[in-house]
mmCIF file of C-alpha atoms in Angstrom:
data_model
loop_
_atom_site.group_PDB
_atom_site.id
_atom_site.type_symbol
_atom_site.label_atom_id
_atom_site.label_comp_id
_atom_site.label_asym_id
_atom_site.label_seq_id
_atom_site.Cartn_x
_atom_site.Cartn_y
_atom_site.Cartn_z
ATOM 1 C CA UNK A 1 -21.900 8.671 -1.450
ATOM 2 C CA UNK A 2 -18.080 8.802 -0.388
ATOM 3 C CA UNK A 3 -16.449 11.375 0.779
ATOM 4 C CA UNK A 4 -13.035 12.736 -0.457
ATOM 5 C CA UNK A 5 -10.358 12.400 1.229
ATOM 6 C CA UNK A 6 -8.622 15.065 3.877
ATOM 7 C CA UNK A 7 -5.383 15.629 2.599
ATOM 8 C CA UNK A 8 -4.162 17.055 6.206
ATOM 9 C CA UNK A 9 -5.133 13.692 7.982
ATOM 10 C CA UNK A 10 -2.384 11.667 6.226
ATOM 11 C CA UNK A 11 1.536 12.273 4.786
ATOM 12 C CA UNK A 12 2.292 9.230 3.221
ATOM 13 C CA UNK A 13 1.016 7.446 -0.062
ATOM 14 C CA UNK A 14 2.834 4.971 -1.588
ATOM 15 C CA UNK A 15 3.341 4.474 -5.775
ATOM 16 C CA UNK A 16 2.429 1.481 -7.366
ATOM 17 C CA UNK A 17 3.479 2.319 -11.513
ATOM 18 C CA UNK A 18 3.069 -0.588 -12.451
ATOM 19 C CA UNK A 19 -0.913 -0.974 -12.221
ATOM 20 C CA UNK A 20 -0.553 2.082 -14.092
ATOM 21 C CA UNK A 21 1.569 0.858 -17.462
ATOM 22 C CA UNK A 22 0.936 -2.604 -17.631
ATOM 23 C CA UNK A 23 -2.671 -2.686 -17.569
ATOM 24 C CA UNK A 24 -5.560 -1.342 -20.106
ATOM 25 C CA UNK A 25 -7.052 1.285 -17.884
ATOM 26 C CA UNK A 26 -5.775 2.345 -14.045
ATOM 27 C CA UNK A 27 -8.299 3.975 -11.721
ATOM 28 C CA UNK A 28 -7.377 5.228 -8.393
ATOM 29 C CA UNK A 29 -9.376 7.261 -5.831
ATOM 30 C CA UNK A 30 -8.815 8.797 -2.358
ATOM 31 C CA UNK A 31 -11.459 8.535 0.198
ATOM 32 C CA UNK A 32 -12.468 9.303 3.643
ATOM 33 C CA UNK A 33 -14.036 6.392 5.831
ATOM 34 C CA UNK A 34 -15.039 6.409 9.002
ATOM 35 C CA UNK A 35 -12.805 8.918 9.336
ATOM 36 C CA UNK A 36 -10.090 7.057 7.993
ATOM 37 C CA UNK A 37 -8.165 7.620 4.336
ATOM 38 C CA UNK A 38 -8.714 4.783 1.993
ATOM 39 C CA UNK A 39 -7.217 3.387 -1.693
ATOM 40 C CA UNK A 40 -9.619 3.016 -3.914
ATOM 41 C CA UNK A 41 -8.354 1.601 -7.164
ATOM 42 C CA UNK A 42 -9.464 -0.527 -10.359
ATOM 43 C CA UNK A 43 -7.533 -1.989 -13.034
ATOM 44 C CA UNK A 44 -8.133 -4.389 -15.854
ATOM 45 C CA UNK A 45 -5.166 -6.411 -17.059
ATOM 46 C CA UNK A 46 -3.493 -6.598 -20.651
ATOM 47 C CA UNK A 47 -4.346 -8.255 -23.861
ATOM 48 C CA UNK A 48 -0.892 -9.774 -23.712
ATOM 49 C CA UNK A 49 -0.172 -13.343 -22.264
ATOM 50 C CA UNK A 50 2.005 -13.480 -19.519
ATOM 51 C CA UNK A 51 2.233 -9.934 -18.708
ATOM 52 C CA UNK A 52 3.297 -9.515 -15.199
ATOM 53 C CA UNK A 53 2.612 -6.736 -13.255
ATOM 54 C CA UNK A 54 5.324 -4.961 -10.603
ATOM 55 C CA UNK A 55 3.711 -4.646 -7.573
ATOM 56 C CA UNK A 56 6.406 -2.663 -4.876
ATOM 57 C CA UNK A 57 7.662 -2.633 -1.326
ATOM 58 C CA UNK A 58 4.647 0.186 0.101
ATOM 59 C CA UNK A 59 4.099 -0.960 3.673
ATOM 60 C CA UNK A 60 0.888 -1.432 3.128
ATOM 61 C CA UNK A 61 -1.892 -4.386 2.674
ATOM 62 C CA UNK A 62 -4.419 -4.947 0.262
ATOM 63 C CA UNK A 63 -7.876 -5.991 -0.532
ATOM 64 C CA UNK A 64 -8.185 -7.300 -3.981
ATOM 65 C CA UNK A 65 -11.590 -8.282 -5.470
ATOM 66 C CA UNK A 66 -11.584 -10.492 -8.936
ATOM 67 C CA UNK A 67 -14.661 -9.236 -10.802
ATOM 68 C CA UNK A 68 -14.622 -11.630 -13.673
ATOM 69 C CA UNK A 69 -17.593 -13.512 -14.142
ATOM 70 C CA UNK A 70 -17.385 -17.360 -12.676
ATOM 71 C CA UNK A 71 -14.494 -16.641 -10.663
ATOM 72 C CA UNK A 72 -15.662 -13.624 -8.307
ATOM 73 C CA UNK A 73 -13.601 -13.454 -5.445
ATOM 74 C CA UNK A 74 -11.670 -11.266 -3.158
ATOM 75 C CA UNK A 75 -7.812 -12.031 -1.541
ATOM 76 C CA UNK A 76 -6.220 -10.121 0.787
ATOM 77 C CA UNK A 77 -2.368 -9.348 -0.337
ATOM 78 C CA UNK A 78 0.099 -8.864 2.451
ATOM 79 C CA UNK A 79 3.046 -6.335 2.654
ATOM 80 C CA UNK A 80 6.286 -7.038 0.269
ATOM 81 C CA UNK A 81 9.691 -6.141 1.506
ATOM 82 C CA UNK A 82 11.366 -6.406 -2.271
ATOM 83 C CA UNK A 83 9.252 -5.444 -5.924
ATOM 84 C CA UNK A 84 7.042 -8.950 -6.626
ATOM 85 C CA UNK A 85 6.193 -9.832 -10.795
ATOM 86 C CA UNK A 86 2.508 -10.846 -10.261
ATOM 87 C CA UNK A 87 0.505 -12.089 -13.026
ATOM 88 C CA UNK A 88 -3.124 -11.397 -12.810
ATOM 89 C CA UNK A 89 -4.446 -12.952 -15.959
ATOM 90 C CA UNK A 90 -5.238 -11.511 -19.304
ATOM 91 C CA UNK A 91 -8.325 -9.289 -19.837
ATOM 92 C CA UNK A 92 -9.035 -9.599 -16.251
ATOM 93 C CA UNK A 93 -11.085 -6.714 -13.859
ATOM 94 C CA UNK A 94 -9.944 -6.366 -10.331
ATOM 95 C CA UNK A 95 -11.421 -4.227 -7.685
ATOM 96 C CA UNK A 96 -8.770 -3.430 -4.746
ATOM 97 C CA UNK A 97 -8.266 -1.099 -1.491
ATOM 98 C CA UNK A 98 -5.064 -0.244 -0.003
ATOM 99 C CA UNK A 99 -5.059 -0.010 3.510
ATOM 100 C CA UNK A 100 -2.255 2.049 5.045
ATOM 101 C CA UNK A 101 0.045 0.522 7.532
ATOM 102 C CA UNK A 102 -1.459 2.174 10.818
ATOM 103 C CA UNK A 103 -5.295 0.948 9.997
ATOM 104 C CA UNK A 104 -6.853 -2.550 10.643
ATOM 105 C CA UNK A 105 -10.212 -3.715 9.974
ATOM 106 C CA UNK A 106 -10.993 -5.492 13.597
ATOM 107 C CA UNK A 107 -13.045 -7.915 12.753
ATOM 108 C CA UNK A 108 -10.657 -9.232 9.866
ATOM 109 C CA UNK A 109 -8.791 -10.850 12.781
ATOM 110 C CA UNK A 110 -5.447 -11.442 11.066
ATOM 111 C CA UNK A 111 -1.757 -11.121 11.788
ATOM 112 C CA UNK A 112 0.552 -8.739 9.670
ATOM 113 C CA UNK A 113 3.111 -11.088 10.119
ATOM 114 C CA UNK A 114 1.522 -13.795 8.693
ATOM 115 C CA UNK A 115 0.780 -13.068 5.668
ATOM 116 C CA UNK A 116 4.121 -10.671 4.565
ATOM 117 C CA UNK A 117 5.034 -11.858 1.230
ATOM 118 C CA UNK A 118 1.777 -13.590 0.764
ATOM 119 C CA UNK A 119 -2.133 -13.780 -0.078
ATOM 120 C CA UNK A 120 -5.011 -15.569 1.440
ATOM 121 C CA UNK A 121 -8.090 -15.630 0.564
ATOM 122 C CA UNK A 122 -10.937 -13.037 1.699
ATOM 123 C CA UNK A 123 -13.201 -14.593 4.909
ATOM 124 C CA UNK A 124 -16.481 -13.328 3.531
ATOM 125 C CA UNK A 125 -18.028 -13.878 6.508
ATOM 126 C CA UNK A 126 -16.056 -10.880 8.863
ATOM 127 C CA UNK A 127 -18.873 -8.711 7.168
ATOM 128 C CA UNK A 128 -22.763 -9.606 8.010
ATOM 129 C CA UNK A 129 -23.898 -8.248 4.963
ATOM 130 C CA UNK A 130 -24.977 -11.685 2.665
ATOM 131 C CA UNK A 131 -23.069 -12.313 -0.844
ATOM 132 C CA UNK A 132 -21.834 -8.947 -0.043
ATOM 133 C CA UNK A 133 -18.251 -9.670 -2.345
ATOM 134 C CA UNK A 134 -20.694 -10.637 -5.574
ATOM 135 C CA UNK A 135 -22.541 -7.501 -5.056
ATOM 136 C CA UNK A 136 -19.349 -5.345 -5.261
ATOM 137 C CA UNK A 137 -18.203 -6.769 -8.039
ATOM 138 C CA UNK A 138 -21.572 -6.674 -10.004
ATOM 139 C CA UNK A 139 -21.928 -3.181 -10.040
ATOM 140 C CA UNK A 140 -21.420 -1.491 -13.050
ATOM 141 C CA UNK A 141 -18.812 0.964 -12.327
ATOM 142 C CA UNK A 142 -15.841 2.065 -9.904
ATOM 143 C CA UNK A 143 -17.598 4.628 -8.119
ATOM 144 C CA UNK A 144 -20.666 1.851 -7.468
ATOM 145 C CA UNK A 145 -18.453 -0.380 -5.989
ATOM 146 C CA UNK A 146 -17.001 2.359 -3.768
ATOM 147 C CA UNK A 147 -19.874 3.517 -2.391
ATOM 148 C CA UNK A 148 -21.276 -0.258 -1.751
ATOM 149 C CA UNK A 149 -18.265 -0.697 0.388
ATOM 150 C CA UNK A 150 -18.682 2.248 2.016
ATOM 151 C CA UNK A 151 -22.522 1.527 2.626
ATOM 152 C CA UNK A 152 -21.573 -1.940 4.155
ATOM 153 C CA UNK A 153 -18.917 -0.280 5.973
ATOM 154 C CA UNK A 154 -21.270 2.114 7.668
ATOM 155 C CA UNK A 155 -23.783 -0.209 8.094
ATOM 156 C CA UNK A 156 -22.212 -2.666 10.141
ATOM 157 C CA UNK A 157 -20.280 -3.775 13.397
ATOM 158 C CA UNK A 158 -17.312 -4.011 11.058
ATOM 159 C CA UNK A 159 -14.771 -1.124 11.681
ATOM 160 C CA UNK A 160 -11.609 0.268 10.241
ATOM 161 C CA UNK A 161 -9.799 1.347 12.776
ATOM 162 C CA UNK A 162 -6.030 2.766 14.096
ATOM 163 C CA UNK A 163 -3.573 0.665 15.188
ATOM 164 C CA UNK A 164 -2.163 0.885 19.290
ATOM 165 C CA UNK A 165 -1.130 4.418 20.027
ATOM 166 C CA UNK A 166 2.384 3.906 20.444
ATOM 167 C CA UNK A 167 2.251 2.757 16.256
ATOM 168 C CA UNK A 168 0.609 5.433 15.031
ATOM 169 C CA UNK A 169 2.936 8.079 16.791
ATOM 170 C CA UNK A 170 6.211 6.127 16.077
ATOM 171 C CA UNK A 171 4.453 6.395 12.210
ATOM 172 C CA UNK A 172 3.913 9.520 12.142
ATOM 173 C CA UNK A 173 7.457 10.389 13.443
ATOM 174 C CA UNK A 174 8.073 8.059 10.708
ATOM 175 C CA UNK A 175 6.238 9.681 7.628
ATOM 176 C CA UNK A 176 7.228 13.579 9.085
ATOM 177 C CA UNK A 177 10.790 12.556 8.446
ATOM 178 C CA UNK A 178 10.653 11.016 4.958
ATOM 179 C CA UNK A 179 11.918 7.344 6.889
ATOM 180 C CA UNK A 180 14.381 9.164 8.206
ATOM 181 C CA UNK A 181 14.664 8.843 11.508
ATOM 182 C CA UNK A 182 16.866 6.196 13.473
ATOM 183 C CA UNK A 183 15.223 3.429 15.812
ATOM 184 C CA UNK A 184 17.305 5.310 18.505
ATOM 185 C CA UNK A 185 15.954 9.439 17.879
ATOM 186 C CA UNK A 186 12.394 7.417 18.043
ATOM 187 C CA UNK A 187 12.825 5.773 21.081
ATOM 188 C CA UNK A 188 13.793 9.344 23.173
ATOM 189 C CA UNK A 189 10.784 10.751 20.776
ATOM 190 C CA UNK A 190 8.302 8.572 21.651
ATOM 191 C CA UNK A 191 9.608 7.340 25.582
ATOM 192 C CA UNK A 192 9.755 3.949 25.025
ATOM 193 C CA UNK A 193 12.663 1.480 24.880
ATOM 194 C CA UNK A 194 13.664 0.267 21.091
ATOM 195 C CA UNK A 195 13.042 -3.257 22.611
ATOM 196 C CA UNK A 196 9.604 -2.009 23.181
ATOM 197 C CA UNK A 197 9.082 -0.242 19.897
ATOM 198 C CA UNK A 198 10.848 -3.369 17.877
ATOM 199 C CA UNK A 199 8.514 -5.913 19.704
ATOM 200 C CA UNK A 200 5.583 -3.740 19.217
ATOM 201 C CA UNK A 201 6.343 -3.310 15.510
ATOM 202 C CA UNK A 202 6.954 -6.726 15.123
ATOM 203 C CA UNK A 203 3.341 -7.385 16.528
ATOM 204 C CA UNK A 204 1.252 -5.010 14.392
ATOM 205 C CA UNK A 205 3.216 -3.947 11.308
ATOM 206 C CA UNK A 206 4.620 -7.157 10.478
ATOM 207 C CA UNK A 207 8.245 -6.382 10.049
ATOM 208 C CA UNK A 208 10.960 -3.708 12.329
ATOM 209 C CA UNK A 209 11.153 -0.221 12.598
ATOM 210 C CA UNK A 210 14.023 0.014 10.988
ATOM 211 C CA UNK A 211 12.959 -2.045 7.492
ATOM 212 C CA UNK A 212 9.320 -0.196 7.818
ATOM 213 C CA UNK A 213 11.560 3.125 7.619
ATOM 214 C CA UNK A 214 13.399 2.033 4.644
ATOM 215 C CA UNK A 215 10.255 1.166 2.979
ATOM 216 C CA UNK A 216 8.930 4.693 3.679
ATOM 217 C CA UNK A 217 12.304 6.293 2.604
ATOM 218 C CA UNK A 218 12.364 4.423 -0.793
ATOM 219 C CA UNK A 219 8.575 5.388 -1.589
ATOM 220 C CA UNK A 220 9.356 8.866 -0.625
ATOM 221 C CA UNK A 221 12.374 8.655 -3.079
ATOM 222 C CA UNK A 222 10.401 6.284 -6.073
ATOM 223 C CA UNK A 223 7.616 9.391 -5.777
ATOM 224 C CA UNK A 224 10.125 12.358 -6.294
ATOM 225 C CA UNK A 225 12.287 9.842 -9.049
ATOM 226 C CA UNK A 226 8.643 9.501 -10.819
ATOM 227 C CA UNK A 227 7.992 13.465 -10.894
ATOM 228 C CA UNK A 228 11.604 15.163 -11.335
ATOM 229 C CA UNK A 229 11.774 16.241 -14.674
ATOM 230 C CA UNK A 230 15.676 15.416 -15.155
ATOM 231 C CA UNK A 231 18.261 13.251 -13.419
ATOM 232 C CA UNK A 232 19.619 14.882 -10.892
ATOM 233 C CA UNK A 233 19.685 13.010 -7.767
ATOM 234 C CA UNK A 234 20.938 15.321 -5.322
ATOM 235 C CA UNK A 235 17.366 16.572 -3.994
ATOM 236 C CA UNK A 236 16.206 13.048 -3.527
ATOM 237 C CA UNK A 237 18.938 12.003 -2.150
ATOM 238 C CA UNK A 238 19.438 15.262 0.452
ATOM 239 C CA UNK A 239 15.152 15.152 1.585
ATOM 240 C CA UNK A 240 15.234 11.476 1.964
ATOM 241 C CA UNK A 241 18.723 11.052 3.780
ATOM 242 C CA UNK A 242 20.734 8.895 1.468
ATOM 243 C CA UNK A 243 24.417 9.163 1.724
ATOM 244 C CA UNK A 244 25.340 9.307 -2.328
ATOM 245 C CA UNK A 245 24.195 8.083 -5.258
ATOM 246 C CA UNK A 246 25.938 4.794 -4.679
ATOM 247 C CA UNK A 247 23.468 4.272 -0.867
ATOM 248 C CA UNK A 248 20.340 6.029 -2.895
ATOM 249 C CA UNK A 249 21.245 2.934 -5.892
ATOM 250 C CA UNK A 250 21.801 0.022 -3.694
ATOM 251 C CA UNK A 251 18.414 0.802 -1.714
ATOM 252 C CA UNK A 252 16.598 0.548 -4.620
ATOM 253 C CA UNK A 253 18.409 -2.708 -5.459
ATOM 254 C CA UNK A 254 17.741 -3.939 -2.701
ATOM 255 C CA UNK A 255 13.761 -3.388 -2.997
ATOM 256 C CA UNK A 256 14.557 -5.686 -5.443
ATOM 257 C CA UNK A 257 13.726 -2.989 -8.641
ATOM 258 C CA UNK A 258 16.343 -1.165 -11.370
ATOM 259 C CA UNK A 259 18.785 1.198 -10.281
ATOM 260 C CA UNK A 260 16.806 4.855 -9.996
ATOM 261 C CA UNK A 261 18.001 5.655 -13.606
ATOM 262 C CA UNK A 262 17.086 2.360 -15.391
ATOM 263 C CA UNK A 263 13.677 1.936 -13.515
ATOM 264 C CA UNK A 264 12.980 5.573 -15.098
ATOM 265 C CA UNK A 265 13.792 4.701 -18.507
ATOM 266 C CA UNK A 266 11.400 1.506 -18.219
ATOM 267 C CA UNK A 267 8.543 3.603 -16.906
ATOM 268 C CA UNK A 268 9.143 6.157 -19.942
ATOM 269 C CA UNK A 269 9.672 3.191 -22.143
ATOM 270 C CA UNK A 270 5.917 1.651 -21.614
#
């Protein structure tokens, strides 16, 4: 069986509404593997033709397994730095785990940086196990499927694991400060050059300090947006370091999404 997560080993999970109101049923699940904190989520697309589904800048990457009979299959989804309409069919069952920006599963073998903005398709073969992808997406139920993966997982020479030290503590100065923090206070944090850090990013996350801040900083701000029950901006914008209204506005334009208000009122309108 899996085992739920730790909430003290992790600060950071990013939103994704849109799986959640453009879809029949959402599914979502925390859990600890390996010791590592994994996404777990399920989803099965609208009745409606043509119904695209927001998928936002998170930092993260994904794992996506189609489990619709005669076209099982499993794509891994890179990082987006601005909101993406994807259309995932109608009626359609997908199986998918988020993997948070300091984790990598070695034997994957595949560069961030690559594949930002983009899918490929799933190498079956970086697990042993045989027709191990048709046997996750033939069981019967969400929880079967996690705990297959999480069999195969333990059960092999596969392993999820952290990323280079230096990431994961520039990260975690990162997540502690809501995105907050300049390329310059992490550099004296962490005692190494920004050259250093911004090569070094480049390398494992994909994309700069600076932009992998800003994605951290909008999530934190889409997450408090989503829960506040009025519109008063001035507690999002004073934990999560935004100038006004007008800097807290064009950052979410720039994600390529609604200004804070108008993304709101489409959420509350679905």
């Amino acid at each position: 069986m899996s085992t739920l997560i730790n909430k003290d080993i992790e600060e950071f999970y990013p939103v994704q509404p849109g799986f959640k109101i453009n879809t029949q049923y959402y599914l979502e699940k925390k859990v600890l593997i390996n010791n590592k904190n994994l996404l777990f989520y399920q989803f099965k697309t609208d009745k409606i033709p043509d119904k695209f589904i927001q998928v936002l800048p998170d930092g993260c990457f994904d794992i996506i397994f189609s489990c619709n009979p005669g076209v099982y299959g499993a794509n891994i989804y890179g990082q987006l730095l601005q909101s993406k309409m994807i259309n995932f069919g109608i009626c359609q069952e997908y199986f998918g785990i988020r993997m948070l920006p300091q984790y990598r599963i070695k034997s994957l073998n595949i560069s961030m940086k690559e594949i930002i903005e983009n899918k490929i398709p799933l190498n079956k073969d970086f697990i042993m196990e045989p027709n191990w992808i048709e046997k996750i997406v033939k069981k019967e139920s969400f929880e079967d499927r996690i705990d297959y993966f999480t069999k195969i997982v333990n059960n092999s020479p596969i392993e999820v694991e952290d990323g280079p030290k230096l990431i994961i503590n520039c990260i975690k100065k990162i997540y502690s400060t809501n995105g907050k923090i300049s390329i310059t206070d992490l550099s004296k944090k962490i005692g190494y050059s920004e050259q250093y850090i911004r090569i070094k990013f480049q390398e494992f996350i994909g994309t700069s300090p600076k932009k992998f801040s800003s994605i951290v900083r909008f999530q934190k701000a889409l997450e408090m947006l989503i829960n506040q029950r009025d519109n008063n901006y001035s507690e999002i914008m004073y934990q999560n370091g935004y100038y006004d209204q007008a800097h807290l506005i064009k950052e979410f334009k720039n994600f390529g999404i609604l200004s804070p208000n108008k993304y709101l009122k489409s959420l509350r309108n679905s």
